[in-house]
Amino acid sequence: MYRKMGSLVVAAVLALVFASSAAAASFEAHGSVEQVYATGLPADASTSLLDSSGRAIATRNANDLGGILFRNVQAGDGYKVRLNTTNETSGPLTVLTTQSAPPDTSLYSQTIPSDGYGYMTTRDGTKLAYSVHPPTDVLNQLGGNLPSLPITNPVPAPTLVEYSGYGYAKPDGPVSGIAALANLMGFTVVDVNMRGTGCSGGAFDFFEPLQNLDGYDIVETVAHQPWVAHNKVGMMGISYGGISQLFTAQTRPPSLSAIAPLSVIDQTQTTLYPGGILNTGFAVNWALERQHEAQPAGPDSGQPWAYQQIQSGDTTCAANQALHPEATDLMAKIRANDHYVPEVADPLSPTTFVDKINVPVFMACQWTDEQTGGHCPTLAEHMTGTDKKWFTYTNGTHVDSLSPETYNRLYDFLELYVAKEAPLTKTALVQASWPIALQAIFGISEPGGAPPLATLPPDPIQLQPTYDLAKTAFDAQPEIRVLFDNGAGNSNAGWPYPGFEKSFSSFPIPGTEARSWYLAPGGALADQSAADPAADGFTWDAHARPPTDFTGDTASGPGGLWTAIPNYQWMQDPAGTAVSYVTAPLSQDTAVIGAGRVDLWVRSSTPNVDLQATISEVRPDGKETFVQNGWIKTKARKLDDAKSTELEPVPSFRQEDFQDMPSDQFVPVTIPLYYEGHMYRTGSRIRVRISAPNGDQPIWAFSEADPAGQANVAIGYGGSMPSRLLLPVIPGVSAPTGLPPCPGLRGEPCRDYQPFDNQAASVTPDTTATPGNGTQGSSQSGVGSTKKKKCKKRK
């Protein structure tokens, strides 16, 4: 009812908007990038797209708001839109290509004020909502919390663009969290809502080419404003606002100075379909939220602030709703692409295009990011288009890309590459802002609610007296920075300070060794594979444990996941529902940085069984710390040899490579592990558990894990089945600190260790497979070796 009411309100406003132009034409039509759209049509009216010869090439009915969008239109001239009920046609239309620069750059001369809310026009005539926040906006938001900080509005202003679909452009609303931080650093921030969201026009689709080109137009339009310093802008944002930078920067806007993407994905598959298994927790819920917010603004649909804007008389916002019903059905798209289709997946996978980025990059990601999944480290090796790039990786939650070490370096980067000033000029301001940031981001306060007594760590770049000296020092820093034991570097356990850090020249880390431990009798992980074959079995049950290890607010509120000590409920596996293997105590500190794999020989009573591997550290003090997961849909077990390396196996996921599991044979199955950066201490043991998905992630869940019921699964090892755990070990790297507190490490739950008794399963010569039986290609090459092997980079 309320949605219908909202549509009626918008429709009434649209009738007024288009009434003034009715004498000239009953509707408006525009060519776009491989699209054609029209507005002002009668609701539900039959409408056709005509090619240059007048032939109807597509016919559809307009939506309830009188809008229509034709997608996948070949670039060219002479298209027309026809209203079939009256045979009225539009004038000739040009459909643009996906080339970065538009045919007419005069649109970049449009005026954007240095403060406030408005609309900017893109190359296809779509109006995008924006809100410009000069530095003093943060004072209005934080009120009396910053009375002594000398925040001003410089002219011209160093400027950053935050480009997202989350509704940050809303007028008179609070500055988005990351925009507020940029204000504290002295930057003006231009927040822009993606097309099809909030008050922006157009129809939403997740990072379609047109959305990326909008980013190009935004950068160029903002950079051409007289109040923008150097007539160049940077981009900054976290999560959605970080991912959008990668998509925009690949188009190479000439006025883009640098990007700073935080907490991003490497591709949609690793978050949406881990191991080929649908992530019905965060990923599906995120898609449903985006789909809901892309609807026309109404009392219970779209983004609430847009509905309020329309109610207050914003006719542009109202008119911009006309194409919102044309948003792509994201859930239908997800369901239709549960396997790898290159032409669909590759344009949405930053690993396939970040090599086009040619501006300086600062990126920070978490191995244990509960939202994006911590797979972003692989972007480092693919980002070959620029030699100005720095990456920081750490354990932690989604917001730990803004931990103090990263906060410092992010500020340095933006000052040097966007503001083009020595960081020293505003160091006092940034230092003073940190307690406010720590409270806002991580929910950490003093008793009584005051900002915490906390400081940023010393930063040598901020001590350099000139821009040139600071830039030389910054540029000399190694490309890769790994923060270990995040949460253990402060007297307050769980505060986002690392225990120590290590830096490296590139990723994967040079000199990485592939270290194997083999599944063995008695739940052991041994240095050599057993001579005789054996097997352990378990009852596969996706409901054996709760879907997640955390319930509650995932943000920084009381009891939230981003706070110092979240209330994890990391449950043990019920007896008989998993198998577990653990190494002997380690004779030395063992640094593991990278992906890795679990190579198994598997027999299942069902044609498919979804598997989850969990890596943890069993500490000498009797505690167990979660480190990482990996997943695989066993019928999707075939690896893509062209993309895989020994330490980074990549399943094909092509539908033609799916193959059912035989019920009477063990076949090789590799579970690719997600990335970790963990220091296993001397005396600790490394543990791997194999089970059904669920139970080891805060908000990732797998409610559609296959099979729907239970299955009998056996894991073979020894003899011709050398099942193993393979991890990327960095030789010569040790910890300068002792065991971290438990709990305390951010993003890594800790619990009392409980040994697990595996259940024996039968193994007979008739059911033991040979190495060629799993359609796994060369994935098992070298599994019989007990030597540490140097890891080669993927070419």
PDB file of C-alpha atoms in Angstrom, residues 22 25-27 40-42 45-48 50 81-90:
ATOM      1  CA  ALA A  22       3.612  18.725 -23.494  1.00  0.00           C
ATOM      2  CA  ALA A  25       6.430  16.720 -27.281  1.00  0.00           C
ATOM      3  CA  SER A  26       4.569  14.247 -25.130  1.00  0.00           C
ATOM      4  CA  PHE A  27       7.795  12.553 -24.040  1.00  0.00           C
ATOM      5  CA  GLY A  40       7.191  11.436 -19.854  1.00  0.00           C
ATOM      6  CA  LEU A  41       5.419   8.481 -21.478  1.00  0.00           C
ATOM      7  CA  PRO A  42       1.928   7.388 -20.425  1.00  0.00           C
ATOM      8  CA  ALA A  45       2.218   2.535 -22.774  1.00  0.00           C
ATOM      9  CA  SER A  46       3.595   0.289 -25.518  1.00  0.00           C
ATOM     10  CA  THR A  47       6.838   1.808 -26.744  1.00  0.00           C
ATOM     11  CA  SER A  48       9.283   0.713 -29.429  1.00  0.00           C
ATOM     12  CA  LEU A  50      13.500   2.014 -33.890  1.00  0.00           C
ATOM     13  CA  VAL A  81      11.665   6.013 -29.756  1.00  0.00           C
ATOM     14  CA  ARG A  82       8.042   5.522 -30.848  1.00  0.00           C
ATOM     15  CA  LEU A  83       4.956   5.739 -28.651  1.00  0.00           C
ATOM     16  CA  ASN A  84       2.909   3.019 -30.323  1.00  0.00           C
ATOM     17  CA  THR A  85      -0.496   4.246 -29.153  1.00  0.00           C
ATOM     18  CA  THR A  86      -0.101   7.517 -31.103  1.00  0.00           C
ATOM     19  CA  ASN A  87       2.775   6.626 -33.478  1.00  0.00           C
ATOM     20  CA  GLU A  88       4.582   9.734 -32.249  1.00  0.00           C
ATOM     21  CA  THR A  89       8.355   9.343 -32.559  1.00  0.00           C
ATOM     22  CA  SER A  90      11.255  11.162 -31.036  1.00  0.00           C
TER      23      SER A  90
END
